[in-house]
Amino acid sequence: MRRKVIAGNWKMNMLPNETISMITELAPKVKDTKNEVILCVPYTDLFYALLTAQGTNIKIGAQNMHFEEKGAYTGEISGSMLRSIGVEYVIIGHSERRQYFGETDETVNKKVKAAFKNGLKPIVCVGETLEQRESGKAFEIITNQTQKALEGLTEDQVANTIIAYEPIWAIGTGKTATNDDANESIKKIRKKICQIYGQNVSERVIIQYGGSMKPTNAKKLLEMSDIDGGLIGGASLKVEDFSAIVNFDR
Ligand code: PGA
């Protein structure tokens, strides 16, 4: 049985003092869950988040990283920098980064490799636009994105990658994919991984759903056969909402 992984993506929100109070309040509310709990926070909050989460079951992730180790890349943060302070996870290829910051399948692939090289677990985002969905290309798009993101990884690395299927039209819009649609897309991604890396790998890989997941729709989504967790934006900024999603099965 795959575990459920509930990850918050704070995006560009929260100052250090808010980070400390949010995690302090959240920790006792999620301490008894058997689900994995991750918060992906802005770079400037990482250190505070790591300190506050010490001794709890909350893991900390970043929202991006550069693929190079070091050098003349003003403003960038490398995988080794993240790992050196104790970060465990990193979101790679979020649709907002693809859309606004020129992230491509190629840079995503380089970043995923660099993440593993530095002992970070990548949460790789894939997802189609509304236009792509309406023209019947969604499955092709998301399976291609997945294949390209994972290119050159070992089977074990693929099995340890978390994939977040996030239909772009559902992010921050209040629109969620139906439970069946989300499950169907995730099945297609798993099938592609099975074709390339075999069934053992495809049955181990965690594939989350993301896009307007909230306490009112989380349980139904998370109970679907192939949805192994959620990547949660807006609802991860409120202790009540995020803890309710983490505790969907309690
Ligand atoms: P949302 O964001 O939950 O606010 O739709 C999800 C995401 O972008 O990861």
Tab-separated table of C-alpha atoms and ligand atoms in Angstrom:
chain	number	residue	atom	x	y	z
A	1	MET	CA	0.000	0.000	0.000
A	2	ARG	CA	1.324	3.423	-0.924
A	3	ARG	CA	1.341	6.031	1.826
A	4	LYS	CA	-0.580	9.282	1.408
A	5	VAL	CA	1.594	12.363	1.112
A	6	ILE	CA	-0.006	15.707	1.916
A	7	ALA	CA	2.193	18.624	0.913
A	8	GLY	CA	1.486	22.308	1.354
A	9	ASN	CA	2.798	24.772	-1.212
A	10	TRP	CA	2.827	28.184	0.416
A	11	LYS	CA	3.965	29.887	-2.810
A	12	MET	CA	5.075	33.494	-2.148
A	13	ASN	CA	3.303	33.808	1.189
A	14	MET	CA	4.241	33.925	4.878
A	15	LEU	CA	6.934	35.798	6.793
A	16	PRO	CA	9.183	34.096	9.358
A	17	ASN	CA	6.995	35.050	12.333
A	18	GLU	CA	3.913	33.680	10.549
A	19	THR	CA	5.855	30.536	9.687
A	20	ILE	CA	6.765	29.939	13.315
A	21	SER	CA	3.229	30.426	14.601
A	22	MET	CA	1.637	28.383	11.816
A	23	ILE	CA	3.910	25.382	12.356
A	24	THR	CA	3.650	25.645	16.142
A	25	GLU	CA	-0.153	25.530	15.860
A	26	LEU	CA	-0.212	22.872	13.173
A	27	ALA	CA	2.147	20.362	14.796
A	28	PRO	CA	-0.159	19.090	17.583
A	29	LYS	CA	-3.067	18.871	15.140
A	30	VAL	CA	-1.268	16.525	12.747
A	31	LYS	CA	0.927	14.588	15.151
A	32	ASP	CA	-1.177	11.408	15.112
A	33	THR	CA	-1.582	11.030	11.366
A	34	LYS	CA	0.008	8.167	9.505
A	35	ASN	CA	0.096	10.322	6.378
A	36	GLU	CA	3.268	12.120	5.420
A	37	VAL	CA	3.086	15.879	6.049
A	38	ILE	CA	5.274	18.306	4.117
A	39	LEU	CA	5.337	22.109	3.963
A	40	CYS	CA	7.097	23.714	1.006
A	41	VAL	CA	7.899	27.242	2.091
A	42	PRO	CA	9.685	30.298	0.645
A	43	TYR	CA	13.497	30.287	0.902
A	44	THR	CA	13.450	33.007	3.570
A	45	ASP	CA	11.212	30.849	5.791
A	46	LEU	CA	13.125	27.585	5.401
A	47	PHE	CA	15.420	27.955	8.369
A	48	TYR	CA	12.602	29.039	10.716
A	49	ALA	CA	10.369	26.256	9.421
A	50	LEU	CA	13.076	23.644	9.954
A	51	LEU	CA	13.757	24.818	13.512
A	52	THR	CA	10.072	24.994	14.438
A	53	ALA	CA	9.309	21.599	12.880
A	54	GLN	CA	12.148	19.872	14.720
A	55	GLY	CA	10.845	16.915	16.723
A	56	THR	CA	7.496	16.902	14.867
A	57	ASN	CA	6.313	14.779	11.939
A	58	ILE	CA	6.250	17.822	9.636
A	59	LYS	CA	8.856	17.718	6.883
A	60	ILE	CA	10.104	20.820	5.133
A	61	GLY	CA	10.566	21.443	1.433
A	62	ALA	CA	11.581	24.273	-0.892
A	63	GLN	CA	9.590	25.394	-3.934
A	64	ASN	CA	12.379	25.503	-6.499
A	65	MET	CA	16.144	25.092	-6.887
A	66	HIS	CA	18.799	25.586	-9.532
A	67	PHE	CA	20.337	22.589	-11.303
A	68	GLU	CA	23.941	23.776	-11.034
A	69	GLU	CA	25.936	23.162	-7.858
A	70	LYS	CA	27.396	26.661	-7.572
A	71	GLY	CA	28.691	29.531	-9.640
A	72	ALA	CA	27.727	32.782	-11.268
A	73	TYR	CA	23.940	32.424	-11.125
A	74	THR	CA	22.855	35.527	-9.270
A	75	GLY	CA	19.771	35.006	-7.185
A	76	GLU	CA	19.691	31.226	-7.476
A	77	ILE	CA	19.786	28.549	-4.766
A	78	SER	CA	21.361	25.129	-5.326
A	79	GLY	CA	20.345	21.688	-4.143
A	80	SER	CA	23.396	21.416	-1.907
A	81	MET	CA	22.483	24.717	-0.240
A	82	LEU	CA	19.016	23.397	0.535
A	83	ARG	CA	20.306	20.081	1.802
A	84	SER	CA	22.970	21.734	3.936
A	85	ILE	CA	20.356	23.308	6.196
A	86	GLY	CA	18.229	20.142	6.416
A	87	VAL	CA	15.637	20.597	3.679
A	88	GLU	CA	14.282	17.212	2.515
A	89	TYR	CA	11.915	17.978	-0.364
A	90	VAL	CA	11.797	20.346	-3.295
A	91	ILE	CA	8.968	21.168	-5.682
A	92	ILE	CA	10.200	21.144	-9.271
A	93	GLY	CA	8.447	22.390	-12.395
A	94	HIS	CA	5.382	23.907	-10.787
A	95	SER	CA	3.131	25.255	-13.541
A	96	GLU	CA	3.638	28.793	-12.219
A	97	ARG	CA	7.372	28.381	-12.772
A	98	ARG	CA	6.799	26.916	-16.221
A	99	GLN	CA	4.385	29.733	-17.064
A	100	TYR	CA	6.108	32.798	-15.545
A	101	PHE	CA	9.767	31.842	-15.200
A	102	GLY	CA	10.601	29.931	-18.347
A	103	GLU	CA	10.871	26.484	-16.780
A	104	THR	CA	10.917	23.784	-19.479
A	105	ASP	CA	10.805	19.993	-19.495
A	106	GLU	CA	14.562	20.123	-19.966
A	107	THR	CA	15.287	22.327	-16.943
A	108	VAL	CA	12.833	20.268	-14.919
A	109	ASN	CA	14.772	17.118	-15.799
A	110	LYS	CA	18.097	18.733	-14.883
A	111	LYS	CA	16.692	19.921	-11.579
A	112	VAL	CA	15.235	16.511	-10.725
A	113	LYS	CA	18.640	14.913	-11.318
A	114	ALA	CA	20.377	17.611	-9.249
A	115	ALA	CA	17.854	17.116	-6.449
A	116	PHE	CA	18.638	13.406	-6.196
A	117	LYS	CA	22.346	14.075	-6.407
A	118	ASN	CA	21.998	16.234	-3.315
A	119	GLY	CA	19.770	13.871	-1.370
A	120	LEU	CA	16.585	15.866	-1.890
A	121	LYS	CA	13.261	14.249	-2.790
A	122	PRO	CA	11.662	16.002	-5.748
A	123	ILE	CA	7.951	16.739	-6.046
A	124	VAL	CA	7.588	17.083	-9.803
A	125	CYS	CA	4.563	18.928	-11.141
A	126	VAL	CA	2.825	18.080	-14.394
A	127	GLY	CA	-0.502	19.258	-15.737
A	128	GLU	CA	-2.426	20.398	-18.775
A	129	THR	CA	-4.012	23.748	-19.621
A	130	LEU	CA	-7.743	24.078	-20.201
A	131	GLU	CA	-7.128	24.443	-23.928
A	132	GLN	CA	-5.085	21.248	-24.019
A	133	ARG	CA	-7.772	19.437	-22.077
A	134	GLU	CA	-10.535	20.660	-24.352
A	135	SER	CA	-8.649	19.615	-27.457
A	136	GLY	CA	-8.309	16.087	-26.079
A	137	LYS	CA	-4.552	16.295	-25.571
A	138	ALA	CA	-4.406	16.199	-21.772
A	139	PHE	CA	-3.202	12.606	-21.368
A	140	GLU	CA	-0.557	13.012	-24.034
A	141	ILE	CA	0.719	16.235	-22.432
A	142	ILE	CA	0.934	14.922	-18.892
A	143	THR	CA	2.500	11.589	-19.803
A	144	ASN	CA	5.076	13.369	-21.980
A	145	GLN	CA	5.908	15.830	-19.221
A	146	THR	CA	6.340	12.908	-16.836
A	147	GLN	CA	8.553	10.941	-19.205
A	148	LYS	CA	10.787	13.950	-19.876
A	149	ALA	CA	11.067	14.915	-16.212
A	150	LEU	CA	12.240	11.419	-15.276
A	151	GLU	CA	14.604	10.794	-18.186
A	152	GLY	CA	17.969	9.359	-17.141
A	153	LEU	CA	16.946	8.499	-13.579
A	154	THR	CA	17.496	5.071	-12.070
A	155	GLU	CA	14.465	2.902	-11.319
A	156	ASP	CA	14.980	3.516	-7.642
A	157	GLN	CA	15.047	7.280	-8.149
A	158	VAL	CA	11.846	7.147	-10.177
A	159	ALA	CA	10.192	5.106	-7.436
A	160	ASN	CA	11.248	7.796	-4.953
A	161	THR	CA	9.987	10.726	-7.005
A	162	ILE	CA	6.722	12.295	-5.985
A	163	ILE	CA	4.670	13.422	-8.952
A	164	ALA	CA	1.983	16.057	-8.524
A	165	TYR	CA	-0.682	16.022	-11.206
A	166	GLU	CA	-2.017	19.567	-11.234
A	167	PRO	CA	-4.396	20.530	-14.046
A	168	ILE	CA	-3.498	24.185	-14.588
A	169	TRP	CA	-7.141	25.243	-14.916
A	170	ALA	CA	-7.779	23.940	-11.384
A	171	ILE	CA	-4.959	25.824	-9.634
A	172	GLY	CA	-6.192	28.652	-7.438
A	173	THR	CA	-9.430	28.860	-9.400
A	174	GLY	CA	-11.758	27.027	-7.053
A	175	LYS	CA	-12.396	24.531	-9.876
A	176	THR	CA	-11.352	20.984	-9.057
A	177	ALA	CA	-11.068	18.094	-11.444
A	178	THR	CA	-13.789	15.552	-10.687
A	179	ASN	CA	-12.607	12.645	-8.573
A	180	ASP	CA	-12.882	10.326	-11.564
A	181	ASP	CA	-11.067	12.680	-13.951
A	182	ALA	CA	-8.214	13.246	-11.528
A	183	ASN	CA	-7.933	9.519	-10.857
A	184	GLU	CA	-8.033	8.723	-14.569
A	185	SER	CA	-5.226	11.188	-15.364
A	186	ILE	CA	-3.111	9.818	-12.540
A	187	LYS	CA	-3.707	6.269	-13.780
A	188	LYS	CA	-2.438	7.330	-17.203
A	189	ILE	CA	0.734	8.748	-15.625
A	190	ARG	CA	1.244	5.542	-13.643
A	191	LYS	CA	0.689	3.462	-16.773
A	192	LYS	CA	3.354	5.436	-18.613
A	193	ILE	CA	5.794	4.875	-15.745
A	194	CYS	CA	4.904	1.177	-15.844
A	195	GLN	CA	5.652	1.003	-19.570
A	196	ILE	CA	9.072	2.580	-19.129
A	197	TYR	CA	10.219	1.410	-15.693
A	198	GLY	CA	8.039	-1.640	-14.985
A	199	GLN	CA	5.254	-2.423	-12.600
A	200	ASN	CA	7.300	-2.587	-9.436
A	201	VAL	CA	8.349	1.045	-9.896
A	202	SER	CA	4.938	2.282	-11.030
A	203	GLU	CA	3.257	0.753	-8.009
A	204	ARG	CA	5.676	2.477	-5.649
A	205	VAL	CA	5.663	5.973	-7.098
A	206	ILE	CA	3.535	8.495	-5.203
A	207	ILE	CA	1.272	10.556	-7.476
A	208	GLN	CA	-0.583	13.443	-5.858
A	209	TYR	CA	-3.459	15.537	-7.110
A	210	GLY	CA	-3.241	19.320	-6.836
A	211	GLY	CA	-5.596	22.152	-7.758
A	212	SER	CA	-8.098	23.737	-5.362
A	213	MET	CA	-7.974	20.838	-2.923
A	214	LYS	CA	-9.697	21.842	0.294
A	215	PRO	CA	-11.286	20.216	3.346
A	216	THR	CA	-14.649	19.885	1.569
A	217	ASN	CA	-13.345	17.906	-1.415
A	218	ALA	CA	-10.154	16.305	-0.092
A	219	LYS	CA	-11.606	13.133	1.386
A	220	LYS	CA	-13.300	12.004	-1.827
A	221	LEU	CA	-10.225	12.784	-3.925
A	222	LEU	CA	-7.811	11.128	-1.510
A	223	GLU	CA	-9.914	7.985	-1.317
A	224	MET	CA	-9.613	7.338	-5.055
A	225	SER	CA	-7.581	4.281	-6.032
A	226	ASP	CA	-4.619	6.072	-7.601
A	227	ILE	CA	-4.505	9.442	-5.834
A	228	ASP	CA	-1.730	9.162	-3.266
A	229	GLY	CA	-1.919	12.594	-1.728
A	230	GLY	CA	-2.309	16.261	-2.437
A	231	LEU	CA	-0.250	19.312	-3.279
A	232	ILE	CA	-2.167	22.089	-1.624
A	233	GLY	CA	-1.768	25.795	-2.253
A	234	GLY	CA	-4.394	28.141	-0.830
A	235	ALA	CA	-5.703	25.731	1.804
A	236	SER	CA	-2.198	25.117	3.163
A	237	LEU	CA	-2.014	28.670	4.485
A	238	LYS	CA	-4.651	28.052	7.174
A	239	VAL	CA	-3.976	25.664	10.041
A	240	GLU	CA	-7.618	24.546	10.222
A	241	ASP	CA	-7.881	23.775	6.516
A	242	PHE	CA	-4.531	22.104	6.117
A	243	SER	CA	-4.868	19.969	9.245
A	244	ALA	CA	-8.360	18.906	8.147
A	245	ILE	CA	-6.934	17.705	4.821
A	246	VAL	CA	-4.052	15.882	6.530
A	247	ASN	CA	-6.592	14.225	8.850
A	248	PHE	CA	-9.062	13.375	6.060
A	249	ASP	CA	-9.008	9.715	7.097
A	250	ARG	CA	-9.432	10.169	10.841
B	1	PGA	P1	-4.255	25.639	-5.052
B	1	PGA	O1	-2.748	25.472	-5.568
B	1	PGA	O2	-4.478	24.556	-4.039
B	1	PGA	O3	-4.308	27.012	-4.444
B	1	PGA	O4	-5.142	25.482	-6.240
B	1	PGA	C1	-2.186	24.216	-5.791
B	1	PGA	C2	-0.780	24.372	-6.328
B	1	PGA	O5	-0.551	25.282	-7.150
B	1	PGA	O6	0.129	23.616	-5.965
